[in-house]
PDB file of N, CA and C in Angstrom:
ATOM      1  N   UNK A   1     -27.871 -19.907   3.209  1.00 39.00           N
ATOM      2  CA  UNK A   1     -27.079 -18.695   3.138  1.00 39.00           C
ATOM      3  C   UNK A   1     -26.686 -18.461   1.682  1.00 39.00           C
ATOM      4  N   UNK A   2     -26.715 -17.282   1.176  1.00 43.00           N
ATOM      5  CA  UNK A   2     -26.816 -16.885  -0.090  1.00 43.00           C
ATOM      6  C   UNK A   2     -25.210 -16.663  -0.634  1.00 43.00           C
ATOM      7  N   UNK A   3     -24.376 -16.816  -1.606  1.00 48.00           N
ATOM      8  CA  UNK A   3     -23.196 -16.093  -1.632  1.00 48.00           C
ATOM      9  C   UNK A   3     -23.196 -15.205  -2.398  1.00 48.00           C
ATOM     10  N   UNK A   4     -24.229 -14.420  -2.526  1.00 58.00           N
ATOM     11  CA  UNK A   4     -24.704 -13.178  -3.212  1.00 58.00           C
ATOM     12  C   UNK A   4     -23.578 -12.419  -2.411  1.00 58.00           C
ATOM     13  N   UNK A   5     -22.919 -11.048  -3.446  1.00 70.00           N
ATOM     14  CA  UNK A   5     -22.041 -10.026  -2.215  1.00 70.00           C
ATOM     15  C   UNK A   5     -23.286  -9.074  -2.232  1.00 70.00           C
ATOM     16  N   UNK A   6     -23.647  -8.285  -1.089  1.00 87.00           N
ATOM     17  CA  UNK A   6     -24.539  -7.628  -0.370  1.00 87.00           C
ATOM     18  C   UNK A   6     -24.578  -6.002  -1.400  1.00 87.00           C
ATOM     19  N   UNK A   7     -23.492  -5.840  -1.725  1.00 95.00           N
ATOM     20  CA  UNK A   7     -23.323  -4.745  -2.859  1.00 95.00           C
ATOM     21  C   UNK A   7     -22.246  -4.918  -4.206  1.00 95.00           C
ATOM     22  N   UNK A   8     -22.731  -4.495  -4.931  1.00 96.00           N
ATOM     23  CA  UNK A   8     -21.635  -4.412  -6.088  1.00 96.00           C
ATOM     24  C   UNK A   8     -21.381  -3.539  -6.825  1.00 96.00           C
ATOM     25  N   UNK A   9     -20.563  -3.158  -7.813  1.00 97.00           N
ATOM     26  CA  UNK A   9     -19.557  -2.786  -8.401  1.00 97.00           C
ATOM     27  C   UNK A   9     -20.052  -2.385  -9.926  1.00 97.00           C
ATOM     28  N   UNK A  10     -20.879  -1.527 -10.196  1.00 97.00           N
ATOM     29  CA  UNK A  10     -20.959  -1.620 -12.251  1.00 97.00           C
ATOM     30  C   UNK A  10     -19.699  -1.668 -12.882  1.00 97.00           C
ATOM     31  N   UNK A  11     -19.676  -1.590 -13.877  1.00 97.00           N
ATOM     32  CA  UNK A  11     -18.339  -1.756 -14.523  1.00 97.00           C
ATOM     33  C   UNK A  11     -17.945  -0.763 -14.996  1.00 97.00           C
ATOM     34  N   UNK A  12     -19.017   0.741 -14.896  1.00 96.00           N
ATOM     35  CA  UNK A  12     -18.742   2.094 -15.221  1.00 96.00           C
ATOM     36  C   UNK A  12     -17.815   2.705 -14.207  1.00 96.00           C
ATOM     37  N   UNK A  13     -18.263   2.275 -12.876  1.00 97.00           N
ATOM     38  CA  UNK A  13     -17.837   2.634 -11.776  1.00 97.00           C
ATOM     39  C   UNK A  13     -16.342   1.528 -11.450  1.00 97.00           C
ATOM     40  N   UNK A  14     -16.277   0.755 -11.959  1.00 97.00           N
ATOM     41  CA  UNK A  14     -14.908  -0.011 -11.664  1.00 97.00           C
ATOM     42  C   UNK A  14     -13.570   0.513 -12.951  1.00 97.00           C
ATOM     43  N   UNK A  15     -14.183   0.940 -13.911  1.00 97.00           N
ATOM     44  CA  UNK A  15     -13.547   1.746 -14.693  1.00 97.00           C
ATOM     45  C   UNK A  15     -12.769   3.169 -13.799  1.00 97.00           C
ATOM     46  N   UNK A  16     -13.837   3.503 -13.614  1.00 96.00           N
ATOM     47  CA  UNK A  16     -13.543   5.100 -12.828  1.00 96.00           C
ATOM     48  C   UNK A  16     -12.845   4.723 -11.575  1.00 96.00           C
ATOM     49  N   UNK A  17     -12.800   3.933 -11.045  1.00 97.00           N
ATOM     50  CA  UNK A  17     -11.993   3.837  -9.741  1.00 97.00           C
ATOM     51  C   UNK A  17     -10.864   3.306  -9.590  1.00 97.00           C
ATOM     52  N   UNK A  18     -10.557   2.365 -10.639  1.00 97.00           N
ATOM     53  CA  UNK A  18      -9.034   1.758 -11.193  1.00 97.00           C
ATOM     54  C   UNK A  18      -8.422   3.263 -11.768  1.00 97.00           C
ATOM     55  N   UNK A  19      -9.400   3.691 -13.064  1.00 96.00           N
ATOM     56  CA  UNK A  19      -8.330   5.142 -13.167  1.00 96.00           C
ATOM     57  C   UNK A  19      -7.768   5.979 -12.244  1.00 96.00           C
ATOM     58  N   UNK A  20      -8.553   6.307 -10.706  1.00 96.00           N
ATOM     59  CA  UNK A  20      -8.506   6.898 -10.072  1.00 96.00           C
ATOM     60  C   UNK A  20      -7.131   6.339  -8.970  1.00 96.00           C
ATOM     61  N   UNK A  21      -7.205   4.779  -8.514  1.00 97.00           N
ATOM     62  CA  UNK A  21      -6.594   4.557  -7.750  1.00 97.00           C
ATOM     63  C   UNK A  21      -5.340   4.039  -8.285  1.00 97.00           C
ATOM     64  N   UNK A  22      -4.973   3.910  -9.619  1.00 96.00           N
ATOM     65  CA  UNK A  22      -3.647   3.860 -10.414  1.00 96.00           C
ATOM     66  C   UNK A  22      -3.306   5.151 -10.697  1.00 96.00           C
ATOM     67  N   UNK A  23      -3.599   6.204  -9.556  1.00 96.00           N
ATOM     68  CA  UNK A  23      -2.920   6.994  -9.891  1.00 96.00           C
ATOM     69  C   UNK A  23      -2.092   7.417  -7.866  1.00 96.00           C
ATOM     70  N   UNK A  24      -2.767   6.664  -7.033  1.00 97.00           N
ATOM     71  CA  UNK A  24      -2.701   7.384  -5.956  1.00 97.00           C
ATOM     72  C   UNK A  24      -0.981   5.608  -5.465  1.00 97.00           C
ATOM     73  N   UNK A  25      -0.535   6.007  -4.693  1.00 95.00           N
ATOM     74  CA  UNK A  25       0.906   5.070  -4.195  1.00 95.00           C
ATOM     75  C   UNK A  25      -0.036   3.749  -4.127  1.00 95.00           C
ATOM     76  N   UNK A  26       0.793   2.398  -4.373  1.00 94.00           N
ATOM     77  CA  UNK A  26       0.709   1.525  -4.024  1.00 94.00           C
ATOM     78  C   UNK A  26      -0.182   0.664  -2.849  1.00 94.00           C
ATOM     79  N   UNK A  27      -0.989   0.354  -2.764  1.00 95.00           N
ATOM     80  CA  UNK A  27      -1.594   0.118  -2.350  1.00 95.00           C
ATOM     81  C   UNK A  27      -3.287   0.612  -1.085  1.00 95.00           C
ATOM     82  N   UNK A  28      -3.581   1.565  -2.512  1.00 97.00           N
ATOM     83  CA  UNK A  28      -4.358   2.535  -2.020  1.00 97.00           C
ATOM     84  C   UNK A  28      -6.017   1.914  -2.513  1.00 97.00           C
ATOM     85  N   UNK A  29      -7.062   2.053  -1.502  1.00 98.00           N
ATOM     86  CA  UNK A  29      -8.002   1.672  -1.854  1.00 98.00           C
ATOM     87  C   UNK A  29      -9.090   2.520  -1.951  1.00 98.00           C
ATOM     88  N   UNK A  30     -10.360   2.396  -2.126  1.00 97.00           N
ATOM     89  CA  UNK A  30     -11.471   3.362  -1.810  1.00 97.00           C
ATOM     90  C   UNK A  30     -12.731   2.456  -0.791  1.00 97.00           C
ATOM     91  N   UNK A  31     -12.838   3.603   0.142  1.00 97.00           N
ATOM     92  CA  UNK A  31     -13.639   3.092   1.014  1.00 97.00           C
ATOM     93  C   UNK A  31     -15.286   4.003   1.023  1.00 97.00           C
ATOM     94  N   UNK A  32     -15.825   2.935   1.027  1.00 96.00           N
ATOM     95  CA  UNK A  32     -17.364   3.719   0.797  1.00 96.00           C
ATOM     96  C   UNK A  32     -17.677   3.540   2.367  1.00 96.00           C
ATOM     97  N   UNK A  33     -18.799   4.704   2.456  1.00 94.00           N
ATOM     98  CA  UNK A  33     -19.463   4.349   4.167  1.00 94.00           C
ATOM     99  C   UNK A  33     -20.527   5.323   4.072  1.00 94.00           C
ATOM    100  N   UNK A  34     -21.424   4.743   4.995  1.00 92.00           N
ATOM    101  CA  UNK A  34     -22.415   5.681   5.264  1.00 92.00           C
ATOM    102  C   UNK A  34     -22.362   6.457   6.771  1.00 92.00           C
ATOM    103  N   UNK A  35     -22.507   7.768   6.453  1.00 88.00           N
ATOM    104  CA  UNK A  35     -22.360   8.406   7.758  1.00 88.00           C
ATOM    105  C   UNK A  35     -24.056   9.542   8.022  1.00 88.00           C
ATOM    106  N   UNK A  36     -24.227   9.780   9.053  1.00 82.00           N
ATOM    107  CA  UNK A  36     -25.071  10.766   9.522  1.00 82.00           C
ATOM    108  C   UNK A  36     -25.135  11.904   9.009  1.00 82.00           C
ATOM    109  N   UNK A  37     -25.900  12.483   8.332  1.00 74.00           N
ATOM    110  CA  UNK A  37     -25.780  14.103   8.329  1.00 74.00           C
ATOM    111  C   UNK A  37     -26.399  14.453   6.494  1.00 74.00           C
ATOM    112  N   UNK A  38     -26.066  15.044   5.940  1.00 64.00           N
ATOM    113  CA  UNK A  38     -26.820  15.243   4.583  1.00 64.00           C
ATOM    114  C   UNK A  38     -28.636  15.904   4.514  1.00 64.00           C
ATOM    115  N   UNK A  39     -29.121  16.382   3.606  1.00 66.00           N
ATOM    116  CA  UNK A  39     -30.222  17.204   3.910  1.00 66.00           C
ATOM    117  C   UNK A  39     -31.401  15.764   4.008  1.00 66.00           C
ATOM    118  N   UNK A  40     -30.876  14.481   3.809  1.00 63.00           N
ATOM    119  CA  UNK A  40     -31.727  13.337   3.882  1.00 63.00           C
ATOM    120  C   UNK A  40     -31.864  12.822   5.206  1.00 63.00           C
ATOM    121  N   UNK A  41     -30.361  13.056   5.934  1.00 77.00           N
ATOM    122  CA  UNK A  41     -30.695  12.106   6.835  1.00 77.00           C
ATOM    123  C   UNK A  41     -29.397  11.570   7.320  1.00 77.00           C
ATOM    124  N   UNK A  42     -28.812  10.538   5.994  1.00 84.00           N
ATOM    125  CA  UNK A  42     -27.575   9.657   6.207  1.00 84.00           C
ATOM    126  C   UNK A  42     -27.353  10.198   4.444  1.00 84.00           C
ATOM    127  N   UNK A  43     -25.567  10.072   4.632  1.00 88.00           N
ATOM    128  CA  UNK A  43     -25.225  10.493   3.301  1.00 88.00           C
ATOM    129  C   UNK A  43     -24.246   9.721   3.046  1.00 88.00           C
ATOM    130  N   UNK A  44     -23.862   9.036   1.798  1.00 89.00           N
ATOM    131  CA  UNK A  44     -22.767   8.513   1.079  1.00 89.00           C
ATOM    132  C   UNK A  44     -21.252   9.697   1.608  1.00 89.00           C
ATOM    133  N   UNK A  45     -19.905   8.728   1.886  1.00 91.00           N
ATOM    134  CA  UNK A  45     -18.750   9.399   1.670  1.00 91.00           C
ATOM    135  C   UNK A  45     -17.930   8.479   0.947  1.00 91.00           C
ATOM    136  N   UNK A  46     -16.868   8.659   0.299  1.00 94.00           N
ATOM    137  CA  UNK A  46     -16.087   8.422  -0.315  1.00 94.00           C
ATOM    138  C   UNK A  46     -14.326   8.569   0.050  1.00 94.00           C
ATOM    139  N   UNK A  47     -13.623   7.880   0.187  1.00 96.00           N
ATOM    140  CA  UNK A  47     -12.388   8.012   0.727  1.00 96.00           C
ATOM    141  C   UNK A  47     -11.468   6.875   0.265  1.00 96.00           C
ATOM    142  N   UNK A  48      -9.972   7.863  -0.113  1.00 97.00           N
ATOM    143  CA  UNK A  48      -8.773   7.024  -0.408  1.00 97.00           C
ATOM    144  C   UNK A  48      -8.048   6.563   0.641  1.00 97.00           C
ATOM    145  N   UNK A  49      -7.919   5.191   0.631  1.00 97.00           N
ATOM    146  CA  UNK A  49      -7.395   5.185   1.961  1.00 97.00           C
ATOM    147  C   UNK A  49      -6.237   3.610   1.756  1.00 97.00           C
ATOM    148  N   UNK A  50      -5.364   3.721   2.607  1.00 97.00           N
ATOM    149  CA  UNK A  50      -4.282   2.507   2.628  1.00 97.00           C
ATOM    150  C   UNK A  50      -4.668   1.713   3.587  1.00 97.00           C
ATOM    151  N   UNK A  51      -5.132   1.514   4.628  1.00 95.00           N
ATOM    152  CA  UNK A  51      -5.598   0.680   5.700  1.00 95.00           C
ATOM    153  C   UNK A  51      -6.954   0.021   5.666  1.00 95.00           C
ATOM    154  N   UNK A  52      -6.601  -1.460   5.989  1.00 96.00           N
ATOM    155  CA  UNK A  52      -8.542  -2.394   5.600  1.00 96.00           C
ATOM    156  C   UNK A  52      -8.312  -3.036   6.914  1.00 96.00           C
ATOM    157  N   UNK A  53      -9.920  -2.542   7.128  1.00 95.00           N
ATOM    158  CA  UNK A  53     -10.092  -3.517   8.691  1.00 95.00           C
ATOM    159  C   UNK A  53     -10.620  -4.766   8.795  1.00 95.00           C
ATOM    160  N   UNK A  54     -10.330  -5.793   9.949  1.00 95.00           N
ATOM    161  CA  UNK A  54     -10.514  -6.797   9.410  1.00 95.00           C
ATOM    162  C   UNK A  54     -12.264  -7.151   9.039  1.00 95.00           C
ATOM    163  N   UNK A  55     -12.957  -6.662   9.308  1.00 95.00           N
ATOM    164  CA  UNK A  55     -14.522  -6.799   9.107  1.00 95.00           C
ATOM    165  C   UNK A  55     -15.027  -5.733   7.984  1.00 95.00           C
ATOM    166  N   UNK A  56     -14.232  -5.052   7.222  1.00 96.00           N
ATOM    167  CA  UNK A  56     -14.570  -4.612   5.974  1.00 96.00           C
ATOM    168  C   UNK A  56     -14.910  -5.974   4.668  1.00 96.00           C
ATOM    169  N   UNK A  57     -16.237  -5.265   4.145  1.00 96.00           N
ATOM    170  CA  UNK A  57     -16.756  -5.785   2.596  1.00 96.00           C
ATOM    171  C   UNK A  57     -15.384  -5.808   1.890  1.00 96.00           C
ATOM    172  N   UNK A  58     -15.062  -6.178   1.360  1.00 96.00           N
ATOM    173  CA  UNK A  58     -13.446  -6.039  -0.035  1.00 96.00           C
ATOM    174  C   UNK A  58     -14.299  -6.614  -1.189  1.00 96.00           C
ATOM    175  N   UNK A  59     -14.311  -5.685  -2.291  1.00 96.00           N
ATOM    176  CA  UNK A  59     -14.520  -5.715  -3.290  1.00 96.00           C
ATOM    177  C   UNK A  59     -14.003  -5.596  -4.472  1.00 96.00           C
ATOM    178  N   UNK A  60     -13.962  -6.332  -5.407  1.00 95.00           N
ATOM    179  CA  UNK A  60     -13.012  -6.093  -6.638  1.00 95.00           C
ATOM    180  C   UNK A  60     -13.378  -5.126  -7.572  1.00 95.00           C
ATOM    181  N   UNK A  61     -12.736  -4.137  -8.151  1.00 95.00           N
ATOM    182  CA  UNK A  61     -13.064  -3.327  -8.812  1.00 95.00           C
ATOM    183  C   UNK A  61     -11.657  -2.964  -9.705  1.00 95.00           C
ATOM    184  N   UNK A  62     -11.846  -3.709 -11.316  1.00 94.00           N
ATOM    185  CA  UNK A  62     -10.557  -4.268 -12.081  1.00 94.00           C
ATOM    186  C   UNK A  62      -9.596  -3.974 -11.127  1.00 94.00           C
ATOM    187  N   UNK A  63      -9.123  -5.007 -10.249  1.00 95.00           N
ATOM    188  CA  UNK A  63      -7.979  -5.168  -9.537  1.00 95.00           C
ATOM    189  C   UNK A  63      -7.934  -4.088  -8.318  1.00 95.00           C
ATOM    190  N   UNK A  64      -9.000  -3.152  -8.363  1.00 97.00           N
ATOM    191  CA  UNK A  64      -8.593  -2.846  -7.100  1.00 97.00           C
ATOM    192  C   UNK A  64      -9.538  -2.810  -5.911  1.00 97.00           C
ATOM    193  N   UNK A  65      -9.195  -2.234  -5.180  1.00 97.00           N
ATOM    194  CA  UNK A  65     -10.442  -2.644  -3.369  1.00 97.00           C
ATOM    195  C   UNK A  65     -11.392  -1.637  -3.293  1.00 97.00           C
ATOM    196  N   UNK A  66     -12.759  -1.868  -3.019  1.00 97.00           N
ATOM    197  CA  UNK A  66     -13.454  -1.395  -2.636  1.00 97.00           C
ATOM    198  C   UNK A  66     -13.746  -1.718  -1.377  1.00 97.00           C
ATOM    199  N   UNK A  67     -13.630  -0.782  -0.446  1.00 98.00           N
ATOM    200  CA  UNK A  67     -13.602  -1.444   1.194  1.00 98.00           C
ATOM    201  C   UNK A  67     -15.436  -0.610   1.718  1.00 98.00           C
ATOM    202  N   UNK A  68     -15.941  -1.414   2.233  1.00 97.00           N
ATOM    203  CA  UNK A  68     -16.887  -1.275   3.047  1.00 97.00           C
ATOM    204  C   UNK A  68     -17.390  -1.788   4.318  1.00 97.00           C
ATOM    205  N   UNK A  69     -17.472  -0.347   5.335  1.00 96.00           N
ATOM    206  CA  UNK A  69     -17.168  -1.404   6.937  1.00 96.00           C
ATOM    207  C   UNK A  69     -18.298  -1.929   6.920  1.00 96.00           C
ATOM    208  N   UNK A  70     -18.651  -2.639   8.337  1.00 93.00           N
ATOM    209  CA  UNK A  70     -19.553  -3.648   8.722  1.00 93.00           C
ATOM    210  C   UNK A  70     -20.951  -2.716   8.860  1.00 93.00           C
ATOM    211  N   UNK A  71     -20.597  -2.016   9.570  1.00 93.00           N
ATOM    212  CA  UNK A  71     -22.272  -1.146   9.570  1.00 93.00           C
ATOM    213  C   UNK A  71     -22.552  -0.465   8.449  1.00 93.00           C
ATOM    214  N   UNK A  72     -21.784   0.232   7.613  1.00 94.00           N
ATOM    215  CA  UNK A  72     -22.494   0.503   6.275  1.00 94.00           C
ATOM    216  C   UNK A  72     -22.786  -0.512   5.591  1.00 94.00           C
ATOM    217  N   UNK A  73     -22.271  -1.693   5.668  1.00 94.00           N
ATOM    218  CA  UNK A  73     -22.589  -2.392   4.510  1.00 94.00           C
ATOM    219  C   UNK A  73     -24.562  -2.910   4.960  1.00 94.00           C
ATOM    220  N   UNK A  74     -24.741  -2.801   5.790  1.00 90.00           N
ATOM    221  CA  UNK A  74     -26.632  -2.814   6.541  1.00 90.00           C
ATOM    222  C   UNK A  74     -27.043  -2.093   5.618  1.00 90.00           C
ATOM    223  N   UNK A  75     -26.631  -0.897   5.754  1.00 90.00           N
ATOM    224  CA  UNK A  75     -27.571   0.500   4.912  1.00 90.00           C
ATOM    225  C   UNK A  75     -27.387   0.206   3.425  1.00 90.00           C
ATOM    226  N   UNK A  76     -26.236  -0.276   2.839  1.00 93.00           N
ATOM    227  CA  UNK A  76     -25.934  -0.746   1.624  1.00 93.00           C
ATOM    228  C   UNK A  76     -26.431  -1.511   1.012  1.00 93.00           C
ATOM    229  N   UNK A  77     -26.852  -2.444   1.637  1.00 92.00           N
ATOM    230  CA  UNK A  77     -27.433  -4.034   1.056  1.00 92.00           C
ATOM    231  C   UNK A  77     -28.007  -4.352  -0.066  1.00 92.00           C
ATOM    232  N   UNK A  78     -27.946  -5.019  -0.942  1.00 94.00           N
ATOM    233  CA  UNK A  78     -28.760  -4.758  -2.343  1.00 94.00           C
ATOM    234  C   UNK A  78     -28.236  -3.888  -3.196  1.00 94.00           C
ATOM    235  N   UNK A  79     -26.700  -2.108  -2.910  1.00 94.00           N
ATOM    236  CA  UNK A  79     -26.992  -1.424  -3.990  1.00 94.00           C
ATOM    237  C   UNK A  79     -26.059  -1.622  -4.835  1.00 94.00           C
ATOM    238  N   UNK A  80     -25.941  -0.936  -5.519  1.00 95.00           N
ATOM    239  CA  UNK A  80     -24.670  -0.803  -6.804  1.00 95.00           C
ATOM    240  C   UNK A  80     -24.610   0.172  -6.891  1.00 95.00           C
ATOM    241  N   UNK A  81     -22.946   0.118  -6.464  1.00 96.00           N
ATOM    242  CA  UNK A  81     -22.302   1.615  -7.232  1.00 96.00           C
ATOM    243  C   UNK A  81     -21.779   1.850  -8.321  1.00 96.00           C
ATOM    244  N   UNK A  82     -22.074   3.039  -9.050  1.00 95.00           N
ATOM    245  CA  UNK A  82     -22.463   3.260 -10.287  1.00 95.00           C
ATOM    246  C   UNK A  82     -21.163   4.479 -10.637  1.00 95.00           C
ATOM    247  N   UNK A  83     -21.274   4.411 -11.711  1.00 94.00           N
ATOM    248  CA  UNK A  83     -20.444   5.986 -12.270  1.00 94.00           C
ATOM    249  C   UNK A  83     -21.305   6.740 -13.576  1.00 94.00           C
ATOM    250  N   UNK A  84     -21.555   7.862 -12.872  1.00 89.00           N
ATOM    251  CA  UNK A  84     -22.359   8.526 -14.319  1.00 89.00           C
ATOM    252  C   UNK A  84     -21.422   9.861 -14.297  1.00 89.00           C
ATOM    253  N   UNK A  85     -21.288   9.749 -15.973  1.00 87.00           N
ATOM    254  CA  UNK A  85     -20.132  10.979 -16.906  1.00 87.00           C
ATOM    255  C   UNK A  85     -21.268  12.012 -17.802  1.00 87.00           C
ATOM    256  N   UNK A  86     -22.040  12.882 -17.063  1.00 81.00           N
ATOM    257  CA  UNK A  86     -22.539  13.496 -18.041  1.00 81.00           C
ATOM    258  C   UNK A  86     -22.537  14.905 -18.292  1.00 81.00           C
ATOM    259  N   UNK A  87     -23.132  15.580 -18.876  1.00 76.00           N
ATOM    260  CA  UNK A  87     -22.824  17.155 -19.033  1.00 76.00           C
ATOM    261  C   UNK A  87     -22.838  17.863 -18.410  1.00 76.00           C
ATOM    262  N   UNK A  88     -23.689  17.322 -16.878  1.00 77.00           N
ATOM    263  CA  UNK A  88     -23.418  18.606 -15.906  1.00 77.00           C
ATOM    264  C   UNK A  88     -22.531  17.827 -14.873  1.00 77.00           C
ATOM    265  N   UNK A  89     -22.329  16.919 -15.303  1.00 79.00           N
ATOM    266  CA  UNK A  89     -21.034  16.446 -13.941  1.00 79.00           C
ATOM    267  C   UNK A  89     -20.939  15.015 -14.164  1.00 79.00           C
ATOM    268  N   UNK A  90     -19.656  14.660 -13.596  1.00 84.00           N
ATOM    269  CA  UNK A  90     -19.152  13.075 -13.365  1.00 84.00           C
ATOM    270  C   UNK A  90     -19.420  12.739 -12.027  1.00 84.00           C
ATOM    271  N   UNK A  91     -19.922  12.137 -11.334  1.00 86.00           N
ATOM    272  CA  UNK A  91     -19.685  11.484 -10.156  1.00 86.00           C
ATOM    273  C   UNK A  91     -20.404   9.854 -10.080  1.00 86.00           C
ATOM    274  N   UNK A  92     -19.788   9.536  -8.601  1.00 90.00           N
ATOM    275  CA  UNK A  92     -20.284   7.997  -8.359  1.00 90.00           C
ATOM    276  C   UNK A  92     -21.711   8.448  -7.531  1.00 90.00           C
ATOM    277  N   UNK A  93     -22.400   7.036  -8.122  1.00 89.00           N
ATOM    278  CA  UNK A  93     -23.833   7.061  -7.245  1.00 89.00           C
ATOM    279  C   UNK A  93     -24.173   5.553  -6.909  1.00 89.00           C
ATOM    280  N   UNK A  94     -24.594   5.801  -6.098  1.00 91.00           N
ATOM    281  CA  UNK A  94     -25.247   5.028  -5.470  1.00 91.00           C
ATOM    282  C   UNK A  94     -26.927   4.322  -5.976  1.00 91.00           C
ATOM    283  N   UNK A  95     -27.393   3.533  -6.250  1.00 90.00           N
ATOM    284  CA  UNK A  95     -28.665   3.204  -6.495  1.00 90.00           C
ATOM    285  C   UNK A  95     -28.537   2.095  -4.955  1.00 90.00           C
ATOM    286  N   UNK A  96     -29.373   2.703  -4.067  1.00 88.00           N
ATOM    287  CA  UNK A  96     -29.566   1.767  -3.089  1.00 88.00           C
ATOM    288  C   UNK A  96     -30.893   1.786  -2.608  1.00 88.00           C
ATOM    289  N   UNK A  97     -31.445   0.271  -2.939  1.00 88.00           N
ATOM    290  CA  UNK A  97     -33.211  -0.296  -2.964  1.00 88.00           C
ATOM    291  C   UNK A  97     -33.604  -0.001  -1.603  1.00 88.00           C
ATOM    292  N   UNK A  98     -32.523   0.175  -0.363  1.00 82.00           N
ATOM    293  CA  UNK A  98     -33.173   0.514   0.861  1.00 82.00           C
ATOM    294  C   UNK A  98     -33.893   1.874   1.245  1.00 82.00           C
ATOM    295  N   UNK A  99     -33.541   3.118   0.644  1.00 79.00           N
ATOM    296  CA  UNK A  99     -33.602   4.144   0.138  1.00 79.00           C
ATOM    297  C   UNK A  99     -35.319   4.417   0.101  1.00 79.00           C
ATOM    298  N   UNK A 100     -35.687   5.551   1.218  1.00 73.00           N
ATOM    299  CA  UNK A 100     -36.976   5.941   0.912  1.00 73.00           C
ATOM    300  C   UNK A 100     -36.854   6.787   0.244  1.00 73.00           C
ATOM    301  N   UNK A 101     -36.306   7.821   0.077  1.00 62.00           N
ATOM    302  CA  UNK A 101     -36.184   9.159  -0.347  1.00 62.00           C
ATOM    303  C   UNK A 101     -34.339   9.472  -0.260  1.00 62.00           C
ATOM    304  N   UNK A 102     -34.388  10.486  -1.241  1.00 63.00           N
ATOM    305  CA  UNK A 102     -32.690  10.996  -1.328  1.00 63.00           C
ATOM    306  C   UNK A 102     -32.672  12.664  -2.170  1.00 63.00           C
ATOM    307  N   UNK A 103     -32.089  13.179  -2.006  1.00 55.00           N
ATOM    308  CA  UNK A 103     -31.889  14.548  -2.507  1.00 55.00           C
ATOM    309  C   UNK A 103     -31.663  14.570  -3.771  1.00 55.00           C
ATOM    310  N   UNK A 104     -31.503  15.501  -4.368  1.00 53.00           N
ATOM    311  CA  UNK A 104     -31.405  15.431  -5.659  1.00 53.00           C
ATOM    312  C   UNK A 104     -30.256  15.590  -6.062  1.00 53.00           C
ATOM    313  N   UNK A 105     -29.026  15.891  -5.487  1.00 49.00           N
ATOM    314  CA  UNK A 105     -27.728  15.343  -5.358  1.00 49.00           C
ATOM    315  C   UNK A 105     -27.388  14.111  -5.665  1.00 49.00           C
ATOM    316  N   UNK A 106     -28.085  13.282  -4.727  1.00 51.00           N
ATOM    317  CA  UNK A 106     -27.898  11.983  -4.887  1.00 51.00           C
ATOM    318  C   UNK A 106     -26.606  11.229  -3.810  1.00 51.00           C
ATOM    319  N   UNK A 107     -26.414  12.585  -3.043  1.00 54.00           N
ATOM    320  CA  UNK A 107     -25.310  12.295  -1.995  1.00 54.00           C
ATOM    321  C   UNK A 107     -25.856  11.824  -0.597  1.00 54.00           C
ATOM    322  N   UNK A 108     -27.449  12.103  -0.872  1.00 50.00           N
ATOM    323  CA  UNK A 108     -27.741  11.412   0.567  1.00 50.00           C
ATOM    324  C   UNK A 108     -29.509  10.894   0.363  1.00 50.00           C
ATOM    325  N   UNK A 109     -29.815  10.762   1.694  1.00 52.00           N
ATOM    326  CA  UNK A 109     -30.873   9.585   1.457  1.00 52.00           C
ATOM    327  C   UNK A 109     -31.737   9.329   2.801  1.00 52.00           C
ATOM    328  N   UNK A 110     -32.800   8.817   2.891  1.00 51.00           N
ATOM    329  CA  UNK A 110     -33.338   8.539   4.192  1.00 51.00           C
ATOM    330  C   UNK A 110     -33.734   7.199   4.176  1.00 51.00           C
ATOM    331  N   UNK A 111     -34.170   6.368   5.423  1.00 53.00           N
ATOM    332  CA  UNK A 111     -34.399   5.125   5.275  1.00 53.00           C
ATOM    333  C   UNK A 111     -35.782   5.183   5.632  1.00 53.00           C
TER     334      UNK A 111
END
C-alpha cells in the first residue's frame, strides 16, 4: 500500500486558497467534488464550506483544508489542483490523468 495522497495541492493553488479562506469565519474549508453534468460529462465544483465528513480526503493547503469526499476522490486520483492567474482569467484547474477529454473551460471532462 502506497502512502502516496491520491491528489494534491500545487503551491500556486495553496497560495490562492489560504488567501481565499483567511478571509471567510473561522473554520471554513474548500471542498472539491465531482458532480454530473458539464458539456463533458462530469464537471469540477468548488465550495466553501464549515462541515468535514468523516470519509473526506483532508488536505493541507498552507494551513488550510482541502476536503474531498470518497467518490470524487475515484475520479480524482493522480490529479493536482492547480491555480492559473492569467490575462484572460484567474481560476483553479484541475490537471486530472484520468481525463479523456475536457472542454475548453476546463470545468469539465469525460472519462
Amino acid at each position: 500500500m502506497s502512502d502516496a495522497t491520491p491528489v494534491t495541492v500545487s503551491d500556486r493553488a495553496a497560495k490562492r486558497i489560504a488567501a481565499i479562506l483567511s478571509k471567510e469565519p473561522e473554520g471554513a474549508m474548500l471542498r472539491v467534488s465531482v458532480e454530473g453534468g458539464g458539456c463533458s460529462g462530469f464537471q469540477y465544483k468548488f465550495d466553501i464550506v464549515n462541515d468535514r465528513e468523516d470519509d473526506d480526503l483532508a488536505l493541507d493547503a498552507d494551513g488550510y483544508a482541502v476536503l474531498i469526499d470518497s467518490v470524487s476522490v475515484d475520479y480524482l486520483s493522480g490529479s493536482v489542483i492547480d491555480f492559473s492567474d492569467e490575462l484572460i482569467g484567474a481560476a483553479f484547474k484541475i490537471e486530472n490523468p484520468n481525463a479523456t477529454a475536457s472542454c475548453g473551460c476546463g470545468t469539465s471532462f469525460s472519462l
